[in-house]
Amino acid sequence: MTISDAPVPHTTDLPFNRWGCQQEAHYVEFRRRADGYVVSFNRLATFFISRHSTNICCWPDKGTTNAELEHLHRQTVVPLASSLQGRLVLHAGAVQFGSRSICFAGDPGAGKSTLTAYLAANGRPFLADDSVEITLGIGGAHFAQPGVAAVRLWQDSADAILAANERGAAVLGFTDKLRIERSDHLRHSRTATAVKAICFLRKEPPEASGLHLKGITASEALLELGKHSFWLDSSDHDSSAKLFEKRANLVAAVPCFWMSYPRQYNYLPQVHELLESCFAE
Amino acid sequence: MDNAFFQTLDTTGTSDFRKASVMLAPHALYKRLNDEGIVLDLQGQKYFRLNAVGSRFWEILVDQQRVENVISVLLNEYDVDEMRLLADLRTIIGDLVAAGLVQVTFPSK
């Protein structure tokens, strides 16, 4: 990534996509140019991604810290740029169970990071918290690649899962989430690991009863995976076709599940136990 | 898609319907997963699920664009009455046209 002193790239086009709404700190706008894409993070930074994602430039807004830039770059811009090359990056956490891994995808707030951190703090190292690239290995196995060695949690999740001296700090000005680096207690794996299952977390109200893990068909999983993978420009036929093919091959090869449980921290041990009984080797 | 197309489809005689050509939209991506097919419309960013027969129909369309050729293949594969098949094809094609996933050309008179 290059941090540029030049003027922010000009574009007259209206955004072709938006994330969030303008009142939110996480508001992001996407615009096309002939030579690439302009991705604007509200009051934080503007990034330019060249059409074939060979070049990424950044124009930070005044006051944006290096930690914030690095976070935006690694967790969002790089996965988006990867999608232009047809590389499949899931908006998911991934945790290692023996020699295999389980991915946890779901809408924001579904509990991916909380579950990932809980498992990592209880003997199952995490590969990634927020974005995980899936690659195809020799023999046709799908591998989850290790990502950033930190998790991001809301204060109450950190309080429930981690000891007081391991709870990290809110280092990103645009969110109150804490960033917690890997540690002896919160173990991170740096080994690409074959994916054994993908669980799509469903938000459940606190009063919901029971813990549910239900297998879904490959076509259901493909529809769901489309919502939880990075995809910069659906009108770019070549990259979209590659992504579609990769998603389809992934769900055809890897069992996928709906997973839901009450949003209470005291349920996490039961969730862990269920995952161990289903997926441990 | 305007209503004129559907009026044309509804009122087209069987012989003309057989000679119609159906082309898959270039912005539609297809993948079969077991007994179902998934079509991704890149323009609308929407997914469509096809049952086994719909999936087979789509796969035949990749190679055979004329409705009469599609009918011929399907009659060989399925134990189905021809008139019933024609009616079903009108419905399927109408649905796919409405979704912008195929284009239909009728023979000029």
XYZ file of C-alpha atoms in Angstrom:
390
model
C 0.000 0.000 0.000
C 1.245 3.449 -0.907
C 0.219 6.469 1.131
C -0.143 9.267 -1.360
C 0.469 12.999 -1.089
C -1.262 13.599 -4.405
C -4.864 14.797 -4.543
C -7.546 12.208 -3.891
C -8.479 10.591 -7.237
C -11.286 12.396 -8.948
C -14.427 10.579 -9.926
C -17.670 11.991 -11.181
C -19.595 8.765 -10.948
C -22.167 8.169 -8.273
C -21.309 5.340 -5.892
C -22.179 1.930 -7.305
C -22.293 0.442 -3.847
C -22.490 1.591 -0.238
C -22.038 -0.101 3.109
C -23.888 1.268 6.104
C -25.664 4.605 6.127
C -24.203 8.093 6.046
C -24.802 8.720 9.742
C -22.643 5.749 10.696
C -18.930 5.803 11.314
C -18.634 2.653 9.170
C -20.169 4.264 6.089
C -18.249 3.222 2.956
C -18.800 4.315 -0.642
C -17.535 2.539 -3.752
C -16.971 4.314 -7.063
C -15.617 3.128 -10.382
C -12.967 4.795 -12.497
C -11.607 3.679 -15.841
C -8.424 2.525 -14.136
C -9.858 1.073 -10.948
C -12.004 1.688 -7.897
C -12.200 4.382 -5.260
C -13.276 3.160 -1.831
C -14.076 5.943 0.647
C -14.331 5.224 4.366
C -16.315 7.974 6.011
C -13.993 10.495 7.755
C -11.145 7.947 7.809
C -9.461 7.415 4.465
C -9.903 6.952 0.740
C -8.303 4.009 -1.026
C -7.702 3.451 -4.722
C -7.577 -0.134 -5.988
C -6.296 -0.523 -9.530
C -8.478 -2.509 -11.903
C -6.397 -5.662 -11.619
C -5.646 -4.938 -7.956
C -1.919 -4.655 -8.619
C -1.776 -1.279 -6.938
C -3.390 0.071 -3.775
C -3.022 3.725 -2.784
C -4.318 5.423 0.314
C -5.282 9.003 1.195
C -5.835 9.187 4.963
C -8.137 11.835 6.358
C -6.633 14.202 8.888
C -6.327 12.511 12.254
C -6.550 8.929 11.026
C -3.946 6.854 12.814
C -1.583 4.301 11.303
C -3.323 1.565 13.281
C -6.646 2.545 11.737
C -5.155 2.631 8.246
C -3.572 -0.755 8.704
C -6.825 -2.185 9.963
C -8.847 -0.836 7.019
C -6.171 -2.001 4.613
C -5.738 -5.546 5.905
C -9.278 -6.338 6.971
C -11.259 -4.724 4.182
C -9.273 -3.265 1.285
C -6.999 -6.250 0.672
C -9.918 -8.742 0.721
C -11.827 -6.509 -1.706
C -8.796 -6.231 -3.973
C -8.331 -9.996 -3.776
C -11.873 -10.485 -5.021
C -10.930 -8.687 -8.240
C -8.427 -11.463 -8.847
C -11.096 -14.070 -8.221
C -9.636 -14.954 -4.826
C -12.209 -16.105 -2.302
C -12.105 -14.312 1.050
C -14.873 -15.040 3.513
C -16.137 -12.535 6.040
C -15.717 -15.149 8.721
C -13.679 -16.392 11.603
C -11.740 -19.649 11.386
C -10.647 -21.920 14.200
C -8.396 -24.954 14.069
C -9.706 -28.295 15.320
C -6.770 -30.659 15.100
C -5.537 -30.765 11.532
C -8.743 -29.201 10.151
C -10.527 -25.904 10.583
C -14.069 -24.698 11.074
C -15.196 -21.385 9.593
C -17.838 -19.254 11.278
C -19.665 -16.860 8.977
C -22.644 -14.650 9.703
C -24.041 -11.164 9.662
C -22.349 -8.447 11.706
C -23.253 -8.984 15.340
C -23.990 -12.687 14.876
C -21.207 -13.612 17.287
C -18.385 -14.736 14.992
C -15.635 -12.960 16.897
C -16.983 -13.895 20.305
C -17.127 -17.572 19.390
C -13.737 -17.455 17.665
C -12.140 -15.824 20.709
C -13.856 -18.181 23.130
C -12.590 -21.240 21.274
C -9.107 -19.744 20.952
C -9.054 -19.109 24.690
C -10.087 -22.705 25.304
C -7.559 -24.712 23.372
C -8.548 -24.257 19.728
C -6.230 -21.766 18.014
C -7.798 -19.279 15.635
C -6.572 -18.676 12.109
C -8.542 -15.509 11.499
C -11.185 -13.442 13.187
C -12.809 -11.294 10.533
C -11.643 -12.318 7.073
C -10.280 -15.644 5.939
C -9.015 -16.533 2.489
C -9.944 -19.957 1.171
C -7.555 -21.562 -1.270
C -7.596 -24.831 -3.141
C -4.818 -27.241 -2.290
C -3.358 -30.226 -4.063
C -5.924 -32.984 -4.081
C -8.854 -30.614 -4.080
C -8.983 -29.786 -0.377
C -10.017 -26.256 0.574
C -7.645 -24.517 2.960
C -8.314 -21.662 5.359
C -5.334 -19.331 5.309
C -4.106 -17.709 8.509
C -4.934 -14.033 8.806
C -4.370 -11.198 11.243
C -3.218 -12.529 14.626
C -5.712 -10.514 16.637
C -9.402 -10.565 17.417
C -11.748 -7.640 17.920
C -14.347 -7.862 20.665
C -16.830 -5.624 22.388
C -15.948 -4.921 25.986
C -18.615 -7.224 27.412
C -17.419 -10.158 25.280
C -13.827 -9.564 26.325
C -14.889 -9.380 29.981
C -16.762 -12.670 29.660
C -14.055 -14.578 27.832
C -10.667 -13.240 28.829
C -8.759 -12.525 31.999
C -8.491 -8.869 32.989
C -4.890 -8.554 31.828
C -5.654 -9.967 28.380
C -8.490 -7.747 27.277
C -6.601 -5.467 24.931
C -7.525 -1.906 24.176
C -9.683 0.146 21.854
C -6.968 1.226 19.457
C -9.250 2.160 16.567
C -10.904 5.521 16.982
C -13.937 4.675 14.857
C -15.073 1.782 17.031
C -15.217 0.902 20.704
C -14.264 -2.677 19.938
C -11.117 -3.860 21.664
C -8.241 -5.277 19.681
C -6.718 -8.273 21.403
C -3.436 -9.606 20.083
C -2.653 -13.300 20.107
C -1.083 -14.559 23.309
C -0.260 -17.782 25.096
C -3.848 -17.779 26.274
C -5.445 -16.624 22.999
C -3.652 -18.904 20.589
C -3.271 -18.150 16.909
C -2.366 -20.690 14.250
C -0.149 -19.682 11.355
C -0.744 -22.896 9.453
C -3.096 -23.101 6.479
C -5.616 -25.751 7.456
C -8.089 -27.818 5.433
C -11.652 -26.658 6.043
C -13.797 -29.327 7.666
C -17.059 -27.372 7.948
C -18.604 -23.952 7.577
C -21.119 -22.810 10.178
C -23.407 -19.896 9.393
C -24.275 -18.226 12.677
C -27.816 -16.995 13.046
C -28.673 -14.243 15.445
C -30.922 -15.482 18.194
C -32.549 -13.407 20.895
C -31.241 -14.000 24.433
C -34.452 -15.761 25.378
C -34.212 -18.268 22.510
C -33.916 -21.802 23.684
C -31.480 -24.466 22.731
C -28.431 -24.958 20.692
C -28.968 -25.886 17.080
C -26.584 -27.180 14.448
C -28.387 -28.184 11.293
C -26.921 -29.296 7.996
C -27.960 -27.325 4.918
C -27.880 -28.179 1.245
C -25.058 -27.030 -0.974
C -27.353 -24.670 -2.845
C -28.571 -23.072 0.398
C -24.953 -22.714 1.455
C -23.998 -21.144 -1.860
C -26.693 -18.490 -1.464
C -25.527 -17.812 2.074
C -21.860 -17.727 1.143
C -22.580 -14.991 -1.394
C -23.588 -12.724 1.504
C -20.482 -13.484 3.510
C -17.647 -13.217 1.035
C -15.825 -10.136 -0.167
C -16.881 -9.126 -3.670
C -15.905 -5.694 -4.897
C -17.597 -5.488 -8.277
C -20.301 -7.881 -9.390
C -20.334 -6.292 -12.851
C -16.776 -7.468 -13.453
C -17.651 -10.690 -15.228
C -14.307 -12.466 -15.103
C -13.660 -12.064 -11.395
C -17.318 -12.696 -10.518
C -17.355 -15.904 -12.539
C -14.210 -17.108 -10.768
C -15.666 -16.260 -7.356
C -18.961 -17.971 -8.144
C -17.133 -21.099 -9.268
C -14.956 -21.110 -6.155
C -17.892 -20.610 -3.820
C -19.815 -23.394 -5.550
C -16.854 -25.777 -5.393
C -16.368 -24.954 -1.719
C -19.954 -25.714 -0.694
C -19.978 -28.838 -2.846
C -16.931 -30.172 -1.012
C -17.353 -28.907 2.537
C -20.368 -29.619 4.793
C -22.228 -26.448 5.789
C -24.515 -25.819 8.746
C -26.877 -23.325 10.304
C -25.829 -22.716 13.868
C -27.785 -20.856 16.497
C -27.780 -20.529 20.249
C -29.040 -18.026 22.780
C -26.900 -14.905 22.951
C -25.692 -15.586 26.445
C -22.064 -16.082 27.335
C -22.845 -18.984 29.626
C -23.945 -20.942 26.541
C -20.493 -20.814 24.983
C -19.173 -23.905 26.828
C -22.089 -25.917 25.445
C -21.402 -24.568 21.957
C -17.764 -25.575 22.343
C -18.765 -29.035 23.544
C -21.064 -29.531 20.579
C -18.382 -28.454 18.125
C -15.895 -30.827 19.753
C -18.336 -33.712 19.553
C -19.094 -33.015 15.894
C -15.758 -31.908 14.502
C -12.889 -32.976 16.744
C -10.673 -35.670 15.276
C -39.557 -6.736 -19.736
C -42.747 -5.246 -21.133
C -46.065 -7.012 -21.267
C -45.872 -7.228 -25.057
C -43.390 -10.049 -24.764
C -45.680 -12.109 -22.564
C -48.649 -11.422 -24.824
C -46.480 -12.648 -27.691
C -45.463 -15.712 -25.714
C -49.055 -16.398 -24.698
C -50.474 -16.035 -28.173
C -47.679 -17.585 -30.158
C -48.805 -20.722 -31.884
C -47.170 -23.971 -30.986
C -45.284 -24.224 -34.260
C -43.836 -20.721 -33.871
C -42.964 -21.362 -30.240
C -41.062 -24.466 -31.284
C -38.997 -22.391 -33.690
C -38.215 -19.687 -31.146
C -34.612 -19.312 -30.037
C -33.696 -18.930 -26.386
C -30.358 -17.409 -25.428
C -28.897 -17.372 -21.953
C -28.039 -13.883 -20.724
C -24.274 -13.341 -20.592
C -24.627 -11.895 -17.094
C -26.156 -15.124 -15.779
C -23.799 -17.649 -14.177
C -24.950 -21.191 -13.537
C -23.775 -24.026 -11.343
C -25.390 -27.365 -10.633
C -25.187 -28.581 -7.052
C -26.585 -32.095 -6.685
C -30.226 -31.970 -7.803
C -30.495 -28.221 -7.883
C -29.106 -25.511 -10.078
C -28.155 -22.061 -8.941
C -28.206 -19.128 -11.318
C -26.448 -15.939 -10.285
C -27.621 -12.794 -12.041
C -24.604 -10.504 -11.979
C -26.662 -7.468 -12.973
C -29.200 -7.751 -10.203
C -26.898 -9.577 -7.792
C -29.684 -12.082 -7.257
C -29.635 -15.842 -7.020
C -32.244 -18.154 -8.509
C -32.730 -21.781 -7.581
C -33.737 -24.242 -10.279
C -35.157 -27.670 -9.537
C -33.822 -30.747 -11.295
C -35.896 -30.247 -14.446
C -35.180 -26.520 -14.558
C -31.485 -27.263 -14.161
C -31.518 -29.769 -16.975
C -33.395 -27.263 -19.151
C -30.722 -24.643 -18.467
C -27.923 -27.072 -19.271
C -29.544 -28.023 -22.565
C -29.910 -24.348 -23.440
C -26.146 -23.967 -23.316
C -25.902 -26.120 -26.446
C -29.371 -25.984 -27.963
C -31.000 -22.650 -28.484
C -33.996 -23.617 -30.573
C -36.998 -24.606 -28.465
C -37.698 -27.542 -30.770
C -34.232 -28.925 -30.100
C -34.710 -28.489 -26.377
C -38.023 -30.337 -26.601
C -36.400 -33.145 -28.526
C -33.714 -33.640 -25.879
C -36.177 -33.461 -22.985
C -38.582 -35.917 -24.617
C -35.720 -38.357 -24.891
C -34.836 -37.942 -21.242
C -38.205 -37.655 -19.529
C -41.349 -39.716 -19.798
C -43.651 -36.747 -20.382
C -46.478 -35.830 -22.685
C -45.310 -33.432 -25.389
C -48.121 -30.930 -24.938
C -47.518 -30.867 -21.192
C -43.831 -30.312 -21.849
C -44.607 -27.426 -24.183
C -46.819 -25.801 -21.581
C -44.166 -26.222 -18.897
C -41.510 -24.761 -21.163
C -43.638 -21.689 -21.818
C -43.909 -21.179 -18.079
C -40.219 -21.722 -17.406
C -39.150 -19.499 -20.278
C -41.612 -16.815 -19.210
C -40.197 -16.882 -15.681
C -36.615 -16.722 -16.929
C -37.411 -13.858 -19.287
C -39.142 -11.978 -16.471
C -35.999 -12.419 -14.395
C -33.841 -11.157 -17.252
C -31.912 -14.404 -17.438
C -32.739 -15.408 -21.025
C -33.667 -13.682 -24.244
C -36.194 -15.166 -26.655
C -36.332 -14.506 -30.366
C -39.369 -15.555 -32.342
C -39.039 -16.425 -36.028
C -39.850 -13.535 -38.331
C -42.949 -14.009 -40.434
